Amino acid sequence: MLSANLKISQPDNEPSLLLRVAAGDSYAFQALVRIYKDTTYTAALRILQTRERAEDAVQDIFMKVWLNRASLPGIQNFGGWLHTVTHHQLISALRRLAREKTADLPEQLPFPTQERTVEDMLTQKEYAKLLKSAIGQLSTRQHQLYTLVREYGLSREQAAQELGISVDTVKFHLTEAHRKIRAYLMRNGDMALLLLLLIKNF
């Protein structure tokens, strides 16, 4: 049974937080994402089975939250609303995966599919281009480590062994890389916001 339980304690200040997000407050949105991201990721990982797919799904889910931010003040139960958005997004991801494997999903899936539109795909390309530009600002060592850990999936220990450096050195450079990427994305405004928030922590 497809399930994504997002029942966590609603913070007392959530209504005001939603109002601030609706007004375009990026710091309020960061706070909202911090509250729900881990639980959403756990649900996505349970259904999609791999870290990469789960991370992509979480990015898509919070992208939808941000793009629909104007409607947030009217939502009485944000956790429940996010639960529904997550279900739809995971079903969409499963169907895309099934098509890639030339296999059909069971007919009794509890939610309808939600296909990606041309707009969605263009937005994803724009984010990818922006992130590539941000990574281009890194030093050679930071770029090497970001690529090994973020793109190739190596652990810090494996990256340290690959480059013949200490784990502490890896941690330092990754922290700096993360800081630089966040700063670059922040400078590039609204289009960068979701990548800023959902980029994987090292």
mmCIF file of C-alpha atoms in Angstrom:
data_model
loop_
_atom_site.group_PDB
_atom_site.id
_atom_site.type_symbol
_atom_site.label_atom_id
_atom_site.label_comp_id
_atom_site.label_asym_id
_atom_site.label_seq_id
_atom_site.Cartn_x
_atom_site.Cartn_y
_atom_site.Cartn_z
ATOM 1 C CA MET A 1 0.000 0.000 0.000
ATOM 2 C CA LEU A 2 1.344 3.390 -0.985
ATOM 3 C CA SER A 3 1.635 5.519 2.112
ATOM 4 C CA ALA A 4 3.510 8.669 3.095
ATOM 5 C CA ASN A 5 2.725 9.589 6.668
ATOM 6 C CA LEU A 6 3.523 13.246 7.271
ATOM 7 C CA LYS A 7 1.751 13.527 10.601
ATOM 8 C CA ILE A 8 4.181 15.574 12.638
ATOM 9 C CA SER A 9 3.515 18.185 15.286
ATOM 10 C CA GLN A 10 2.295 21.419 13.768
ATOM 11 C CA PRO A 11 4.394 24.333 15.053
ATOM 12 C CA ASP A 12 2.479 27.033 16.908
ATOM 13 C CA ASN A 13 3.706 29.702 14.520
ATOM 14 C CA GLU A 14 2.837 27.812 11.328
ATOM 15 C CA PRO A 15 -0.079 30.077 10.283
ATOM 16 C CA SER A 16 2.144 33.153 10.459
ATOM 17 C CA LEU A 17 4.916 31.192 8.744
ATOM 18 C CA LEU A 18 2.576 30.373 5.856
ATOM 19 C CA LEU A 19 1.593 34.028 5.562
ATOM 20 C CA ARG A 20 5.232 35.031 5.316
ATOM 21 C CA VAL A 21 5.941 32.342 2.707
ATOM 22 C CA ALA A 22 2.921 33.522 0.696
ATOM 23 C CA ALA A 23 4.436 37.012 0.732
ATOM 24 C CA GLY A 24 7.653 35.635 -0.759
ATOM 25 C CA ASP A 25 9.756 35.500 2.419
ATOM 26 C CA SER A 26 12.580 33.102 1.572
ATOM 27 C CA TYR A 27 13.693 32.736 5.197
ATOM 28 C CA ALA A 28 10.204 31.696 6.251
ATOM 29 C CA PHE A 29 10.203 29.156 3.438
ATOM 30 C CA GLN A 30 13.537 27.778 4.635
ATOM 31 C CA ALA A 31 11.994 27.328 8.081
ATOM 32 C CA LEU A 32 8.969 25.559 6.610
ATOM 33 C CA VAL A 33 11.157 23.229 4.570
ATOM 34 C CA ARG A 34 13.292 22.411 7.618
ATOM 35 C CA ILE A 35 10.152 21.329 9.494
ATOM 36 C CA TYR A 36 8.870 18.956 6.804
ATOM 37 C CA LYS A 37 11.820 17.976 4.604
ATOM 38 C CA ASP A 38 13.107 14.986 6.585
ATOM 39 C CA THR A 39 9.694 13.378 6.924
ATOM 40 C CA THR A 40 8.942 13.974 3.253
ATOM 41 C CA TYR A 41 12.288 12.498 2.252
ATOM 42 C CA THR A 42 11.685 9.404 4.400
ATOM 43 C CA ALA A 43 8.318 8.837 2.712
ATOM 44 C CA ALA A 44 9.861 9.303 -0.739
ATOM 45 C CA LEU A 45 12.752 6.968 0.000
ATOM 46 C CA ARG A 46 10.389 4.266 1.273
ATOM 47 C CA ILE A 47 8.409 4.368 -1.963
ATOM 48 C CA LEU A 48 11.102 5.111 -4.549
ATOM 49 C CA GLN A 49 13.846 2.978 -2.976
ATOM 50 C CA THR A 50 16.891 5.040 -4.008
ATOM 51 C CA ARG A 51 18.385 8.200 -2.554
ATOM 52 C CA GLU A 52 18.620 9.928 -5.929
ATOM 53 C CA ARG A 53 14.958 9.342 -6.797
ATOM 54 C CA ALA A 54 13.853 10.390 -3.314
ATOM 55 C CA GLU A 55 15.867 13.613 -3.468
ATOM 56 C CA ASP A 56 14.427 14.450 -6.890
ATOM 57 C CA ALA A 57 10.906 13.835 -5.589
ATOM 58 C CA VAL A 58 11.441 16.020 -2.517
ATOM 59 C CA GLN A 59 12.752 18.810 -4.732
ATOM 60 C CA ASP A 60 9.678 18.527 -6.959
ATOM 61 C CA ILE A 61 7.343 18.503 -3.944
ATOM 62 C CA PHE A 62 8.743 21.654 -2.375
ATOM 63 C CA MET A 63 8.982 23.301 -5.771
ATOM 64 C CA LYS A 64 5.203 22.885 -5.980
ATOM 65 C CA VAL A 65 4.817 24.353 -2.490
ATOM 66 C CA TRP A 66 6.800 27.440 -3.478
ATOM 67 C CA LEU A 67 5.078 27.886 -6.835
ATOM 68 C CA ASN A 68 1.689 27.631 -5.066
ATOM 69 C CA ARG A 69 2.697 29.825 -2.139
ATOM 70 C CA ALA A 70 -0.079 32.376 -2.769
ATOM 71 C CA SER A 71 -2.648 29.759 -1.736
ATOM 72 C CA LEU A 72 -0.921 28.789 1.523
ATOM 73 C CA PRO A 73 -2.778 31.185 3.885
ATOM 74 C CA GLY A 74 -6.051 29.496 2.963
ATOM 75 C CA ILE A 75 -4.797 26.022 3.912
ATOM 76 C CA GLN A 76 -6.045 24.998 7.367
ATOM 77 C CA ASN A 77 -3.898 21.880 7.673
ATOM 78 C CA PHE A 78 -0.630 22.329 5.834
ATOM 79 C CA GLY A 79 0.679 18.907 6.907
ATOM 80 C CA GLY A 80 -2.377 17.210 5.424
ATOM 81 C CA TRP A 81 -2.119 19.265 2.243
ATOM 82 C CA LEU A 82 1.567 18.393 1.900
ATOM 83 C CA HIS A 83 0.679 14.733 2.484
ATOM 84 C CA THR A 84 -1.627 14.848 -0.557
ATOM 85 C CA VAL A 85 0.936 16.682 -2.700
ATOM 86 C CA THR A 86 3.521 14.075 -1.725
ATOM 87 C CA HIS A 87 1.231 11.170 -2.663
ATOM 88 C CA HIS A 88 0.555 12.676 -6.076
ATOM 89 C CA GLN A 89 4.217 13.384 -6.709
ATOM 90 C CA LEU A 90 5.324 9.889 -5.698
ATOM 91 C CA ILE A 91 2.709 8.291 -7.915
ATOM 92 C CA SER A 92 3.890 10.455 -10.784
ATOM 93 C CA ALA A 93 7.474 9.394 -10.098
ATOM 94 C CA LEU A 94 6.485 5.717 -9.963
ATOM 95 C CA ARG A 95 4.660 5.944 -13.259
ATOM 96 C CA ARG A 96 7.629 7.612 -14.941
ATOM 97 C CA LEU A 97 9.864 4.882 -13.560
ATOM 98 C CA ALA A 98 7.464 2.225 -14.815
ATOM 99 C CA ARG A 99 7.494 3.729 -18.294
ATOM 100 C CA GLU A 100 11.284 3.734 -18.269
ATOM 101 C CA LYS A 101 11.224 0.036 -17.441
ATOM 102 C CA THR A 102 8.440 -0.599 -19.995
ATOM 103 C CA ALA A 103 6.268 -1.970 -17.182
ATOM 104 C CA ASP A 104 2.796 -0.942 -16.086
ATOM 105 C CA LEU A 105 1.819 -0.025 -12.559
ATOM 106 C CA PRO A 106 -1.246 -1.683 -10.970
ATOM 107 C CA GLU A 107 -4.569 -0.076 -11.794
ATOM 108 C CA GLN A 108 -5.584 0.234 -8.137
ATOM 109 C CA LEU A 109 -3.163 3.050 -7.302
ATOM 110 C CA PRO A 110 -5.043 5.366 -4.946
ATOM 111 C CA PHE A 111 -4.252 8.645 -6.679
ATOM 112 C CA PRO A 112 -4.315 9.769 -10.320
ATOM 113 C CA THR A 113 -1.097 10.388 -12.175
ATOM 114 C CA GLN A 114 0.257 13.897 -12.393
ATOM 115 C CA GLU A 115 2.311 14.199 -15.572
ATOM 116 C CA ARG A 116 5.090 16.706 -15.981
ATOM 117 C CA THR A 117 4.157 19.586 -18.242
ATOM 118 C CA VAL A 118 6.463 21.343 -20.685
ATOM 119 C CA GLU A 119 6.639 24.166 -18.135
ATOM 120 C CA ASP A 120 7.808 21.735 -15.438
ATOM 121 C CA MET A 121 10.549 20.379 -17.687
ATOM 122 C CA LEU A 122 11.714 23.855 -18.668
ATOM 123 C CA THR A 123 11.844 24.864 -15.020
ATOM 124 C CA GLN A 124 13.954 21.820 -14.197
ATOM 125 C CA LYS A 125 16.376 22.730 -16.993
ATOM 126 C CA GLU A 126 16.632 26.272 -15.702
ATOM 127 C CA TYR A 127 17.416 25.017 -12.190
ATOM 128 C CA ALA A 128 20.046 22.624 -13.552
ATOM 129 C CA LYS A 129 21.669 25.453 -15.514
ATOM 130 C CA LEU A 130 21.659 27.720 -12.466
ATOM 131 C CA LEU A 131 23.178 25.060 -10.231
ATOM 132 C CA LYS A 132 25.866 24.367 -12.838
ATOM 133 C CA SER A 133 26.772 28.054 -12.805
ATOM 134 C CA ALA A 134 26.929 28.011 -9.001
ATOM 135 C CA ILE A 135 29.225 24.972 -8.997
ATOM 136 C CA GLY A 136 31.420 26.764 -11.526
ATOM 137 C CA GLN A 137 32.272 29.325 -8.820
ATOM 138 C CA LEU A 138 33.983 26.691 -6.664
ATOM 139 C CA SER A 139 37.712 26.207 -6.326
ATOM 140 C CA THR A 140 39.276 23.193 -8.027
ATOM 141 C CA ARG A 141 39.382 21.155 -4.812
ATOM 142 C CA GLN A 142 35.837 22.112 -3.815
ATOM 143 C CA HIS A 143 34.600 21.199 -7.275
ATOM 144 C CA GLN A 144 36.357 17.820 -7.126
ATOM 145 C CA LEU A 145 34.820 16.969 -3.777
ATOM 146 C CA TYR A 146 31.359 18.214 -4.683
ATOM 147 C CA THR A 147 31.429 16.031 -7.794
ATOM 148 C CA LEU A 148 32.636 12.936 -5.931
ATOM 149 C CA VAL A 149 30.185 13.242 -3.042
ATOM 150 C CA ARG A 150 27.119 14.863 -4.570
ATOM 151 C CA GLU A 151 27.187 13.515 -8.131
ATOM 152 C CA TYR A 152 29.016 10.184 -7.776
ATOM 153 C CA GLY A 153 27.606 9.354 -4.346
ATOM 154 C CA LEU A 154 30.897 8.688 -2.547
ATOM 155 C CA SER A 155 31.050 9.001 1.220
ATOM 156 C CA ARG A 156 33.376 11.555 2.784
ATOM 157 C CA GLU A 157 35.716 8.745 3.731
ATOM 158 C CA GLN A 158 35.761 7.364 0.182
ATOM 159 C CA ALA A 159 36.358 10.839 -1.250
ATOM 160 C CA ALA A 160 39.229 11.374 1.179
ATOM 161 C CA GLN A 161 40.814 8.085 0.115
ATOM 162 C CA GLU A 162 40.302 8.876 -3.583
ATOM 163 C CA LEU A 163 42.126 12.213 -3.292
ATOM 164 C CA GLY A 164 44.647 11.192 -0.646
ATOM 165 C CA ILE A 165 43.507 13.757 1.920
ATOM 166 C CA SER A 166 42.057 13.603 5.411
ATOM 167 C CA VAL A 167 38.348 13.314 6.148
ATOM 168 C CA ASP A 168 38.541 16.597 8.080
ATOM 169 C CA THR A 169 39.906 18.295 4.961
ATOM 170 C CA VAL A 170 37.031 16.848 2.953
ATOM 171 C CA LYS A 171 34.526 18.161 5.500
ATOM 172 C CA PHE A 172 36.090 21.620 5.434
ATOM 173 C CA HIS A 173 36.040 21.919 1.636
ATOM 174 C CA LEU A 174 32.503 20.547 1.343
ATOM 175 C CA THR A 175 31.256 23.012 3.938
ATOM 176 C CA GLU A 176 32.885 25.845 2.012
ATOM 177 C CA ALA A 177 31.479 24.546 -1.268
ATOM 178 C CA HIS A 178 28.000 24.379 0.216
ATOM 179 C CA ARG A 179 28.318 27.906 1.598
ATOM 180 C CA LYS A 180 29.477 29.295 -1.759
ATOM 181 C CA ILE A 181 26.712 27.560 -3.699
ATOM 182 C CA ARG A 182 24.073 28.830 -1.265
ATOM 183 C CA ALA A 183 25.441 32.380 -1.507
ATOM 184 C CA TYR A 184 25.478 32.256 -5.307
ATOM 185 C CA LEU A 185 21.942 30.955 -5.490
ATOM 186 C CA MET A 186 20.729 33.560 -3.013
ATOM 187 C CA ARG A 187 22.220 36.334 -5.157
ATOM 188 C CA ASN A 188 20.308 35.011 -8.143
ATOM 189 C CA GLY A 189 16.966 35.510 -6.457
ATOM 190 C CA ASP A 190 13.630 33.762 -6.663
ATOM 191 C CA MET A 191 14.505 31.247 -9.372
ATOM 192 C CA ALA A 192 17.288 29.911 -7.167
ATOM 193 C CA LEU A 193 15.277 29.520 -3.992
ATOM 194 C CA LEU A 194 14.284 25.881 -4.170
ATOM 195 C CA LEU A 195 17.714 24.701 -5.153
ATOM 196 C CA LEU A 196 19.101 26.749 -2.293
ATOM 197 C CA LEU A 197 16.843 24.972 0.155
ATOM 198 C CA LEU A 198 16.848 21.463 -1.256
ATOM 199 C CA ILE A 199 20.470 21.052 -2.218
ATOM 200 C CA LYS A 200 21.798 18.064 -0.324
ATOM 201 C CA ASN A 201 23.568 18.806 2.947
ATOM 202 C CA PHE A 202 27.048 17.396 3.034
#
